[in-house]
Coordinates of C-alpha atoms in Angstrom, one line a residue:
Chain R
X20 CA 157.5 27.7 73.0
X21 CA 158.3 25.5 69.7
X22 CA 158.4 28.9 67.8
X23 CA 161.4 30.0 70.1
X24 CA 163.3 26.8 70.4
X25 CA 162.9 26.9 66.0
X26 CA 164.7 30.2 66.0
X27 CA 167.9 29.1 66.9
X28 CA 167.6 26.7 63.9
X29 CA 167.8 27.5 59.9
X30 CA 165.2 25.5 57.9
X31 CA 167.6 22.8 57.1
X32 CA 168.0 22.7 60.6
X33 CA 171.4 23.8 61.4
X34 CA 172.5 26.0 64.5
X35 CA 172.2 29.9 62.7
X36 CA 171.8 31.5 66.3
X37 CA 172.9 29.7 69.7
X38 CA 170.7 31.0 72.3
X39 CA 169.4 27.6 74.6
X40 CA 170.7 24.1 74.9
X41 CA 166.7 23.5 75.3
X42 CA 165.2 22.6 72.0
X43 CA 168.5 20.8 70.8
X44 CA 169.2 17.6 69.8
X45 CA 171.7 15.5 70.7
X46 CA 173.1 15.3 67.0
X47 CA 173.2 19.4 67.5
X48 CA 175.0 19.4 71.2
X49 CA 177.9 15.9 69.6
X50 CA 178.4 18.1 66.5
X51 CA 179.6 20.8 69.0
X52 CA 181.6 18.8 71.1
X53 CA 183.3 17.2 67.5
X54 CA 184.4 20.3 65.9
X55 CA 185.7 21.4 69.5
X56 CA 187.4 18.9 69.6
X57 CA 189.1 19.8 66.4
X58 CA 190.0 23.4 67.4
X59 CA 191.8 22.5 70.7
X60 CA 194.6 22.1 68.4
X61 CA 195.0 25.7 66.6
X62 CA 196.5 26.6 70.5
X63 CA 199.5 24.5 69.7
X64 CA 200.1 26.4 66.2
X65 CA 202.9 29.2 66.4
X66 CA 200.5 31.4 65.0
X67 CA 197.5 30.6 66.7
X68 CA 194.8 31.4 63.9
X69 CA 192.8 30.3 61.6
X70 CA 191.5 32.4 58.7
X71 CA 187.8 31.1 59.0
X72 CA 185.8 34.1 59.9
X73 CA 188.4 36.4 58.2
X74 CA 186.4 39.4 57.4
X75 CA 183.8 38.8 59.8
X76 CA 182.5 41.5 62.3
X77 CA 181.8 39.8 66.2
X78 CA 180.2 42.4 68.5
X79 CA 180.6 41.6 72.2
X80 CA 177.8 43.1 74.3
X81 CA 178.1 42.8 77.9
X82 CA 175.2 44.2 79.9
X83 CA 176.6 42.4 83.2
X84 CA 180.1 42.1 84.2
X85 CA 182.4 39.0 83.0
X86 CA 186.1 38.2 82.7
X87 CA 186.2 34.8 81.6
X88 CA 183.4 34.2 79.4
X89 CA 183.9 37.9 77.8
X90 CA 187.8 37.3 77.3
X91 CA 187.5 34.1 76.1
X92 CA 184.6 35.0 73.1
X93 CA 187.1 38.1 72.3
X94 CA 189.8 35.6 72.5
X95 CA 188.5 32.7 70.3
X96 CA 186.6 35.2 67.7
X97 CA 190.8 36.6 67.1
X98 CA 191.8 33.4 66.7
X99 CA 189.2 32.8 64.2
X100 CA 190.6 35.9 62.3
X101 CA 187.2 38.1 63.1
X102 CA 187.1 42.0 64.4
X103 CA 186.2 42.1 67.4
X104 CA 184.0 45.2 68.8
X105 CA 183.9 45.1 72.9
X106 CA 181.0 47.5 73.6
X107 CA 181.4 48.7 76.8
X108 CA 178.1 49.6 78.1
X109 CA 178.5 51.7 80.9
X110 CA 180.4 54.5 78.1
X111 CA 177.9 53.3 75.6
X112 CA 174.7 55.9 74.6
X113 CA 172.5 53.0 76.4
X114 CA 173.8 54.7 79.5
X115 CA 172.0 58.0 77.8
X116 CA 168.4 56.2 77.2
X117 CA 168.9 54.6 73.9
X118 CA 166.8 51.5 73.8
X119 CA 168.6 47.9 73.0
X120 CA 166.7 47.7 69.6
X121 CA 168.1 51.1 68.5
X122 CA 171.8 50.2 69.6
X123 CA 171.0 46.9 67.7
X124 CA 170.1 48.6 64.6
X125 CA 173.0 51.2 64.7
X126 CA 175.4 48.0 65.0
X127 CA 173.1 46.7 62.1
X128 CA 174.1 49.5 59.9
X129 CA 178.3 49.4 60.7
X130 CA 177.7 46.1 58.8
X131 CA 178.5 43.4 62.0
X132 CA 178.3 39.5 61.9
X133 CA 177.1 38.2 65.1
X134 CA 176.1 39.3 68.4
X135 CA 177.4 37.7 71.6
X136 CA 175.4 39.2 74.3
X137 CA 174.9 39.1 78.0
X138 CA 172.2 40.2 79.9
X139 CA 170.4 40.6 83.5
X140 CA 167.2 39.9 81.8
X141 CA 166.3 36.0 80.9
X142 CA 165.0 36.0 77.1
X143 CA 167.7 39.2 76.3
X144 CA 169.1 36.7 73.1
X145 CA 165.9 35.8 72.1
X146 CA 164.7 39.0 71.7
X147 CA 167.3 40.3 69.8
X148 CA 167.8 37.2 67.5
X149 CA 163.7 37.8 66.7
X150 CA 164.4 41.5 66.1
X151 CA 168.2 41.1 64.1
X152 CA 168.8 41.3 60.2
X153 CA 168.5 37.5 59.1
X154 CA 172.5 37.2 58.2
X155 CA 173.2 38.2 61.3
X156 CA 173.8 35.2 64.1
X157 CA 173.5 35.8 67.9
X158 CA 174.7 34.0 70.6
X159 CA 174.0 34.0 74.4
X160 CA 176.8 34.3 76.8
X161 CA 173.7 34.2 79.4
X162 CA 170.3 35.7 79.9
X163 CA 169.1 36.4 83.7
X164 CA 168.4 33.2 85.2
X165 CA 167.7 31.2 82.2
X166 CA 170.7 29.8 80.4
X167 CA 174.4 29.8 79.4
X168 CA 174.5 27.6 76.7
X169 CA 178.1 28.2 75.8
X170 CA 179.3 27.6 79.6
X171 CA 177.3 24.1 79.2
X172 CA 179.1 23.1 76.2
X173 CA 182.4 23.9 77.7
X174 CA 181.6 21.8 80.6
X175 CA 180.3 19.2 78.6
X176 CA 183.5 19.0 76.7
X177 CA 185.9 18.8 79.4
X178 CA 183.5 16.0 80.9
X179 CA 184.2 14.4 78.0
X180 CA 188.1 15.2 77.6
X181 CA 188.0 12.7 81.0
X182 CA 185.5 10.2 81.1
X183 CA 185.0 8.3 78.5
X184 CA 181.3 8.7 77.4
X185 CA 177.8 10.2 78.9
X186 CA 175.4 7.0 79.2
X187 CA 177.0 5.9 82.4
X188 CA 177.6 9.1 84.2
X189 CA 176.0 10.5 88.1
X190 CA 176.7 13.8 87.9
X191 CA 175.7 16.6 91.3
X192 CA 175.4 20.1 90.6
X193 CA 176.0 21.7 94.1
X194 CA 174.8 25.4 95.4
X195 CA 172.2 28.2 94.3
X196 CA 170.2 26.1 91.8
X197 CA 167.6 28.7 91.6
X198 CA 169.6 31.6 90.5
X199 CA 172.2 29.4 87.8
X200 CA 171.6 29.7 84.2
X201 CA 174.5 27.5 84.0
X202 CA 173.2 25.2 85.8
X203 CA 170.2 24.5 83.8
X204 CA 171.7 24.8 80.7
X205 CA 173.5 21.9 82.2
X206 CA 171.0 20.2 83.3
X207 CA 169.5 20.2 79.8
X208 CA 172.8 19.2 78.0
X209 CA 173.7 16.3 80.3
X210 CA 170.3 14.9 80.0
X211 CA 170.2 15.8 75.8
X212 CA 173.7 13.4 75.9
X213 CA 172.2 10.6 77.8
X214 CA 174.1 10.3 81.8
X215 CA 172.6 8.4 84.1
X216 CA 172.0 10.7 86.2
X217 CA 171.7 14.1 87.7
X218 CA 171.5 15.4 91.1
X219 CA 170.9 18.8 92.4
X220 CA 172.4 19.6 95.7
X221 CA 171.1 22.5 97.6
X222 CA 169.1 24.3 100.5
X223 CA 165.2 24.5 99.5
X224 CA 165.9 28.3 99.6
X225 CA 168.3 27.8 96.5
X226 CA 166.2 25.4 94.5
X227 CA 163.7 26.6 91.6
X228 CA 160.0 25.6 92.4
X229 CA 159.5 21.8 90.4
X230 CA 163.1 21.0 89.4
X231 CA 162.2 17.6 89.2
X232 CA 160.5 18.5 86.1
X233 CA 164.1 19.0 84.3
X234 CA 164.7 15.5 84.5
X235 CA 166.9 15.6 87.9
X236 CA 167.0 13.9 91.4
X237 CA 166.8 16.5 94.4
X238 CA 168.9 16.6 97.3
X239 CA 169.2 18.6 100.3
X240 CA 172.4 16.9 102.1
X241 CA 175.4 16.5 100.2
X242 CA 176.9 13.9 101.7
X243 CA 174.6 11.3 100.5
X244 CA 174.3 13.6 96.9
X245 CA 178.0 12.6 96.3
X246 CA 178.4 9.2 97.0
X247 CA 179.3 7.5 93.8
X248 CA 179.4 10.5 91.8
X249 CA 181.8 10.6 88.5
X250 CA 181.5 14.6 88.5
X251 CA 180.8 17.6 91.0
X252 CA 180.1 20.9 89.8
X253 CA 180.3 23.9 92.0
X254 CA 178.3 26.3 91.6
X255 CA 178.5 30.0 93.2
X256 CA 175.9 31.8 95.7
X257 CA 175.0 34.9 93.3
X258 CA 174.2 37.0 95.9
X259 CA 173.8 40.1 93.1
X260 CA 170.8 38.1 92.5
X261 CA 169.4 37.2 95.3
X262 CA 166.2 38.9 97.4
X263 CA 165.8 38.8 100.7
X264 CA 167.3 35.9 103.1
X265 CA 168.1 32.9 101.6
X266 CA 170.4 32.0 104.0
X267 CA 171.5 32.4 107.5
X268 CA 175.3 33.2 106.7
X269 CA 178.1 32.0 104.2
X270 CA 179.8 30.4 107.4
X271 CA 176.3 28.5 107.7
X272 CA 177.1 27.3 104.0
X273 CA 180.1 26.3 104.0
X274 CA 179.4 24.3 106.4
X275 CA 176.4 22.1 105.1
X276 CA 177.4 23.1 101.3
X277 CA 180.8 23.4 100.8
X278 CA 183.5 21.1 99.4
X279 CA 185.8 19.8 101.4
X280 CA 188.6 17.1 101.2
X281 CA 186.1 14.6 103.4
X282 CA 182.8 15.3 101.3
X283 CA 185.0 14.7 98.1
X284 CA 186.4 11.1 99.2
X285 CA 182.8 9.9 99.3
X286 CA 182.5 10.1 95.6
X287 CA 183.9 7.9 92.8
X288 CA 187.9 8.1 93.8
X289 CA 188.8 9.3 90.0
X290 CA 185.9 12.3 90.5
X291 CA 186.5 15.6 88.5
X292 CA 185.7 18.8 90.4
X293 CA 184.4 21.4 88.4
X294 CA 183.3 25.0 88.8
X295 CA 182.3 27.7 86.1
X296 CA 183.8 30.6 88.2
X297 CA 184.6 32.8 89.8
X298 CA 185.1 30.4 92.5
X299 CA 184.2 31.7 96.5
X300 CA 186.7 29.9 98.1
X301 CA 186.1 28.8 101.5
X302 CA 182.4 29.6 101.2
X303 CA 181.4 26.9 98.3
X304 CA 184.4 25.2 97.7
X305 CA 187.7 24.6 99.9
X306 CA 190.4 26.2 98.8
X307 CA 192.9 22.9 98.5
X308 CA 190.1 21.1 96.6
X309 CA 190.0 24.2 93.6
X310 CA 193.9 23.4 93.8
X311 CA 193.7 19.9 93.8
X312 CA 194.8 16.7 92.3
X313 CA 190.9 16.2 90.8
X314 CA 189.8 19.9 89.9
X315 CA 189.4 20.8 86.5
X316 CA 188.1 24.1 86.8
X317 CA 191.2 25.9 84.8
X318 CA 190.9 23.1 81.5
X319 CA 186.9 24.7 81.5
X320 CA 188.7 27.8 81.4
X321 CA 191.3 26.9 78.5
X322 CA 188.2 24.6 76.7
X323 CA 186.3 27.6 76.7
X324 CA 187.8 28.9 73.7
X325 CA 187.8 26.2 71.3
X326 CA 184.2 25.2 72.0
X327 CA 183.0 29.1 71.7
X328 CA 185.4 28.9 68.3
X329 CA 183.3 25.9 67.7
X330 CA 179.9 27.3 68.1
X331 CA 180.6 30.7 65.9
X332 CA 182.1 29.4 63.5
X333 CA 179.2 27.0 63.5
X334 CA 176.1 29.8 63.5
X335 CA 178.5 31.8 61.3
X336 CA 179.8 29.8 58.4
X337 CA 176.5 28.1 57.0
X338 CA 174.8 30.6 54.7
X339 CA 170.8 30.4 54.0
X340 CA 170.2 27.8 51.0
X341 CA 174.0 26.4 51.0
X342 CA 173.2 23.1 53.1
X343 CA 174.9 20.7 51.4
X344 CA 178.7 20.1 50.8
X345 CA 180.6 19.2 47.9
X346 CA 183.1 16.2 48.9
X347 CA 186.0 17.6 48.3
X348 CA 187.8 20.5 46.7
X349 CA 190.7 18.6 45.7
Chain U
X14 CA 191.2 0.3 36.1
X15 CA 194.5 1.9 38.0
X16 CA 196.3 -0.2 40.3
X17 CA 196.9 1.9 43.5
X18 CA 200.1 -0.7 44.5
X19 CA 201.9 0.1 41.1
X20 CA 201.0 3.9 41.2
X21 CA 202.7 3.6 45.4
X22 CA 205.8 1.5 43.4
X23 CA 206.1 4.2 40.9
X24 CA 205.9 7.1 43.7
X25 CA 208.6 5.0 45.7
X26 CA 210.7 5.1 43.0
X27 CA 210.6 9.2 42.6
X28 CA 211.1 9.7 46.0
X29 CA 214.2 7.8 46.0
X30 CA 215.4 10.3 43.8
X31 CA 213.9 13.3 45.7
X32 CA 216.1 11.6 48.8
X33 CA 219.4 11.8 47.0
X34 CA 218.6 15.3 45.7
X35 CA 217.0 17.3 47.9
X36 CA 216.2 15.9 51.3
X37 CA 217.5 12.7 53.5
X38 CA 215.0 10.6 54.0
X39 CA 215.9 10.9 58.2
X40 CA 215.2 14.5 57.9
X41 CA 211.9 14.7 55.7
X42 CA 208.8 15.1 57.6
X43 CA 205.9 13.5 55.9
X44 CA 202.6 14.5 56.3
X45 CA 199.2 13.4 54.8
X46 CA 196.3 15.5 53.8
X47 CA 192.7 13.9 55.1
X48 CA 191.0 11.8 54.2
X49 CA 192.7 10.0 51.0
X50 CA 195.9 11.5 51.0
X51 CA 197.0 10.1 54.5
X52 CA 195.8 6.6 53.5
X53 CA 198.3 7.3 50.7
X54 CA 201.2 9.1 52.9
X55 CA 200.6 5.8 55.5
X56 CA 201.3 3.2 53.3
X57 CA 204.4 5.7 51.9
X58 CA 205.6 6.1 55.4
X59 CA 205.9 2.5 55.9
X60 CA 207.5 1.1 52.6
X61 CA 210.3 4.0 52.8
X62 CA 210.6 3.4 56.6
X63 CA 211.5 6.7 57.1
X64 CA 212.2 7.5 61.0
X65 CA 209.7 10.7 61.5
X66 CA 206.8 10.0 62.7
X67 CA 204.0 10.5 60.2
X68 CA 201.5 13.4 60.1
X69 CA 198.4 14.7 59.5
X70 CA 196.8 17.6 57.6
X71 CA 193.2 18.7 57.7
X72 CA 192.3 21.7 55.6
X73 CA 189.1 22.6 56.7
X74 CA 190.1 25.5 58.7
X75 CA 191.7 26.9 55.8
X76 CA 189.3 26.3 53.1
X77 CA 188.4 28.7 50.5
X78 CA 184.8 27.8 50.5
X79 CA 183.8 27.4 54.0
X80 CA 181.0 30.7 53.9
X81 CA 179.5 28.9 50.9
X82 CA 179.9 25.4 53.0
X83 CA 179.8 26.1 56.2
X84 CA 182.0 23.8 58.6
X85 CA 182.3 20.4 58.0
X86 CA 181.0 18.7 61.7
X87 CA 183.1 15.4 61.0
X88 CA 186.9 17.9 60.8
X89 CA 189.7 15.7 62.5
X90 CA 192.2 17.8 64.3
X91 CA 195.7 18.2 62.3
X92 CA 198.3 16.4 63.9
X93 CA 201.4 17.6 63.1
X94 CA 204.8 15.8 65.0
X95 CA 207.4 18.5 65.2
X96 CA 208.1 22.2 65.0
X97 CA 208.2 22.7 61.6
X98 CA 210.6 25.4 61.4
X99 CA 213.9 24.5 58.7
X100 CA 212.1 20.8 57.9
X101 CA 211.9 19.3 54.4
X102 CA 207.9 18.8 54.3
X103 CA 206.4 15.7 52.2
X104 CA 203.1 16.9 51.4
X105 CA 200.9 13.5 50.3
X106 CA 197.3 13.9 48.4
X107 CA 195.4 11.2 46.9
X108 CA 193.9 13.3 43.9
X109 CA 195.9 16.6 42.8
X110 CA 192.6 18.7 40.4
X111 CA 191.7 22.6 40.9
X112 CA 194.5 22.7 43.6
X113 CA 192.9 24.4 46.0
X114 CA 193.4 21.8 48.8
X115 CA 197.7 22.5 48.3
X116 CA 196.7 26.2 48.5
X117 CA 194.7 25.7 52.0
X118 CA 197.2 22.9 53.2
X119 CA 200.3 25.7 52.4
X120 CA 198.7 28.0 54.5
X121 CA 198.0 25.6 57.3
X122 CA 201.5 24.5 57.2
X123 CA 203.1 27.7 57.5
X124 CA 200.9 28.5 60.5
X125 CA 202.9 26.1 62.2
X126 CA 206.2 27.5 61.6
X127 CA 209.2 28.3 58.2
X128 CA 209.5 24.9 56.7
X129 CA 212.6 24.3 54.5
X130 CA 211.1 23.2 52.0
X131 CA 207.9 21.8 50.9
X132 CA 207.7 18.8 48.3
X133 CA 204.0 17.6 47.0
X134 CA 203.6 13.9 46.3
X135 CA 200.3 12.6 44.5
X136 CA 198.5 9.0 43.5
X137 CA 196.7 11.0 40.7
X138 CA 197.3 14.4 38.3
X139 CA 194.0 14.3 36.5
X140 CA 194.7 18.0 35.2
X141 CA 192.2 21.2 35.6
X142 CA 194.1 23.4 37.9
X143 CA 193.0 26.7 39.1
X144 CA 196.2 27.6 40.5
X145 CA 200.1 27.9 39.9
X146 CA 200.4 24.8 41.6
X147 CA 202.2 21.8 40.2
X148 CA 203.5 18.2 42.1
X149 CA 206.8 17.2 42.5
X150 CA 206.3 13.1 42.4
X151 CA 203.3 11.7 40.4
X152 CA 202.2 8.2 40.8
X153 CA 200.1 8.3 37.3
X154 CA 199.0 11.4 35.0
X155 CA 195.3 11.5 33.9
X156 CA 192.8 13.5 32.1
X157 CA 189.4 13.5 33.0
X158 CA 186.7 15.6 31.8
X159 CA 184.8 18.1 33.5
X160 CA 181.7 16.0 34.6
X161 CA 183.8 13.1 36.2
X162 CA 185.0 12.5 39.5
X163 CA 188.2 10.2 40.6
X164 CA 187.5 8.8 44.4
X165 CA 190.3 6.9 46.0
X166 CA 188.3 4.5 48.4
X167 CA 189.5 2.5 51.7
X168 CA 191.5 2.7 53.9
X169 CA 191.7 -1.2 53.8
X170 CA 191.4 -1.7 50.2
X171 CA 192.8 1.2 48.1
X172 CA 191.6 1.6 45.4
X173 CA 190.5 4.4 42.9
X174 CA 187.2 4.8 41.1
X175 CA 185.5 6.9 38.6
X176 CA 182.5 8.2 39.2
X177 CA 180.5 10.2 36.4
X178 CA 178.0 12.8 37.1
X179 CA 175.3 13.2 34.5

């Protein structure tokens, strides 16, 4: 495992590809949410660029359907100044047999940058950031059930935007643990940046086998998961995922799992609601609490693209043997 | 050793002039480049008392350098008070060398909207440009050589120092 966590990293240890929040420390995961923090502000600018990765080739390849995360990589790589190549897979030769390692090295040779790539299968980024050219930087926008370390950033940085620091933080991740690879890229972050705590709410049929081992307290009943929580996270039944009967019915759900006005009073009063999307309303979340006073779910949406500006430009900008900067240009 | 307080005296004095001539001080928009140059365009702000709110430039976005560098993890957002469409800009630096940093800063600016005009104030000209760019109000003209460094220190002490590298 130490081999894979280490490819993510150059030898001066700096991000080159951004494939896990596992393996990264919490200098790494604050250095992210700093220099997000800086490019919230190019969204205010008339012209809302910046001429960073001018020049710069970002492929998007989308095995698995997306809106948000997709739009929002296109989105922030633009406002870097990057080309942007959407592949769309189901036009693509993959759809005629060729392999992901020969689409890889055909991409290889039109003389791309990174690689932002989404997969059904967990360990998709991996495999390709062992197999790419080394100037080339990939970046998961989420493998199978295994992460979605962008999402987790995001999330982490609207946490942040509204309470003011990790160490003293309960935070619940609600729903179908078992099939997230947000939620244990969260998992990872919040417990990388220090809260308090971190519950997982869910049916034993939705929870991975030993989750305790991510550093998290279980629960099966929400009620008593949300008292004196600071944030709840939503999560969505992926039912594309799922095998066989996990549960009796989404009326069944909602009713033990969802999030209604009641279940939200008995956390902390100023509680943030949160949700990665796309939200099931009335079957994980009601609909007047994803249009309420304490949901956040639309700033992940809009923090989405300054932290994924964040994170490229991060992997991207740092060349092999340049570690060190000059203090100024003057 | 320079004497930042005479060198902000000696400023004050051109932009008096720059006041009468070119902008009012209620219209001009001053805004300080990170780190040094808004310690500088602070104290400015506040001797001239001038009624716009004060703001901030950093470059790193628009750096020159940044796939040799990479990005700087400690970049403070700009903060920038108005549209900047028809303004008279007051661009403050500490240190004015290859002017590269005006080059970067220019660009920012004008992703922001058409200023007016744009006016650049420095503590120090120590020479060496690498670019047709020149500042409008000097606090003191210097030459260094190549090899040495001039570093304006603070924020609550200003003051400037040499450093030599060997």
């Amino acid at each position: 495992m130490i081999a894979e966590h280490n490819l993510q990293l150059d030898p001066q240890k700096n991000l080159h590809h951004f494939l896990s929040i596992e393996g990264l420390s919490r200098k790494h995961l604050t250095s992210i949410l700093e220099a997000t923090h800086s490019f919230t502000n190019v969204a205010e600018q008339s012209v809302k660029k910046v001429p960073l990765l001018r020049g710069k080739t970002i492929v998007n390849l989308f095995f698995e359907p997306s809106t948000r995360t997709r739009n929002t990589f296109e989105l922030a790589a633009k406002r870097l100044s990057a080309d942007v190549l959407n592949i769309d897979i189901n036009t693509s030769a993959t759809s005629k047999g060729e392999s992901l390692l020969d689409m890889l090295h055909n991409l290889e040779a039109m003389h791309c940058d990174m690689f932002i790539i989404r997969h059904a299968y967990s360990g998709a980024a991996h495999f390709m950031a062992q197999h790419v050219a080394p100037h080339i930087s990939v970046i998961n926008a989420g493998d199978g059930c295994h992460e979605h370390p962008t999402q987790a950033m995001l999330d982490m940085f609207t946490i942040m935007q509204h309470k003011s620091g990790f160490a003293l933080l309960k935070v619940a991740i609600v729903g179908d643990i078992l099939h997230s690879r947000v939620a244990r890229s969260q998992i990872h972050a919040l417990n990388i940046l220090g809260v308090e705590e971190v519950r997982v709410v869910a049916p034993k049929t939705l929870l991975p086998t030993a989750v305790e081992t991510l550093g998290v307290h279980v629960y099966h009943h929400l009620d008593a998961a949300l008292q004196d929580v600071d944030v709840i996270i939503m999560l969505r039944l992926q039912h594309e995922r799922m095998q066989g009967a996990l549960l009796p019915s989404q009326g069944e759900y909602f009713k033990n799992y969802g999030l209604t006005e009641q279940r939200l009073a008995l956390a902390k009063s100023d509680a943030i609601v949160m949700h990665p999307g796309p939200i099931n309303r009335g079957v994980e979340i009601a609909s007047s609490i994803a249009d309420g006073t304490q949901s956040v779910i639309l700033q992940q949406v809009t923090y989405g693209i300054a932290t994924r500006m964040a994170i490229m430009s991060m992997t991207l900008g740092r060349m092999p043997n340049h570690s060190s900067h000059p203090s100024t240009t003057e | 050793m320079y004497d930042v307080n005479v060198l902000l005296n000696t400023m004050q004095q051109q932009l008096m002039t720059y006041f009468n001539t070119i902008a009012p001080a209620k219209e001009v928009i001053m805004i300080g480049i990170h780190t040094g140059g808004l310690w500088i365009a602070q104290h400015l702000h506040q001797k001239l008392q001038l009624p716009q709110a004060l703001g901030s430039l950093d470059i790193t976005f628009y750096r020159d350098d940044f796939t040799q560098i990479g990005l700087h993890p400690e970049v403070k957002p700009s903060q920038l008070p108005t549209d900047l469409d028809n303004k008279h800009i007051l661009l403050v630096d500490d240190v004015l060398y290859t002017g590269r940093t005006i080059r970067a800063a220019l660009n920012e600016l004008f992703d922001y909207g058409r200023p007016a005009s744009v006016t650049l104030a420095v503590l120090i000209d120590r020479g060496g440009r690498e670019l047709p760019i020149a500042a409008n109000i000097i606090g003191q003209s210097i030459h260094l050589k190549k090899n040495q460094h001039i570093k304006l220190q603070g924020p609550d002490q200003l003051r400037l120092e040499i450093l030599e590298k060997p």
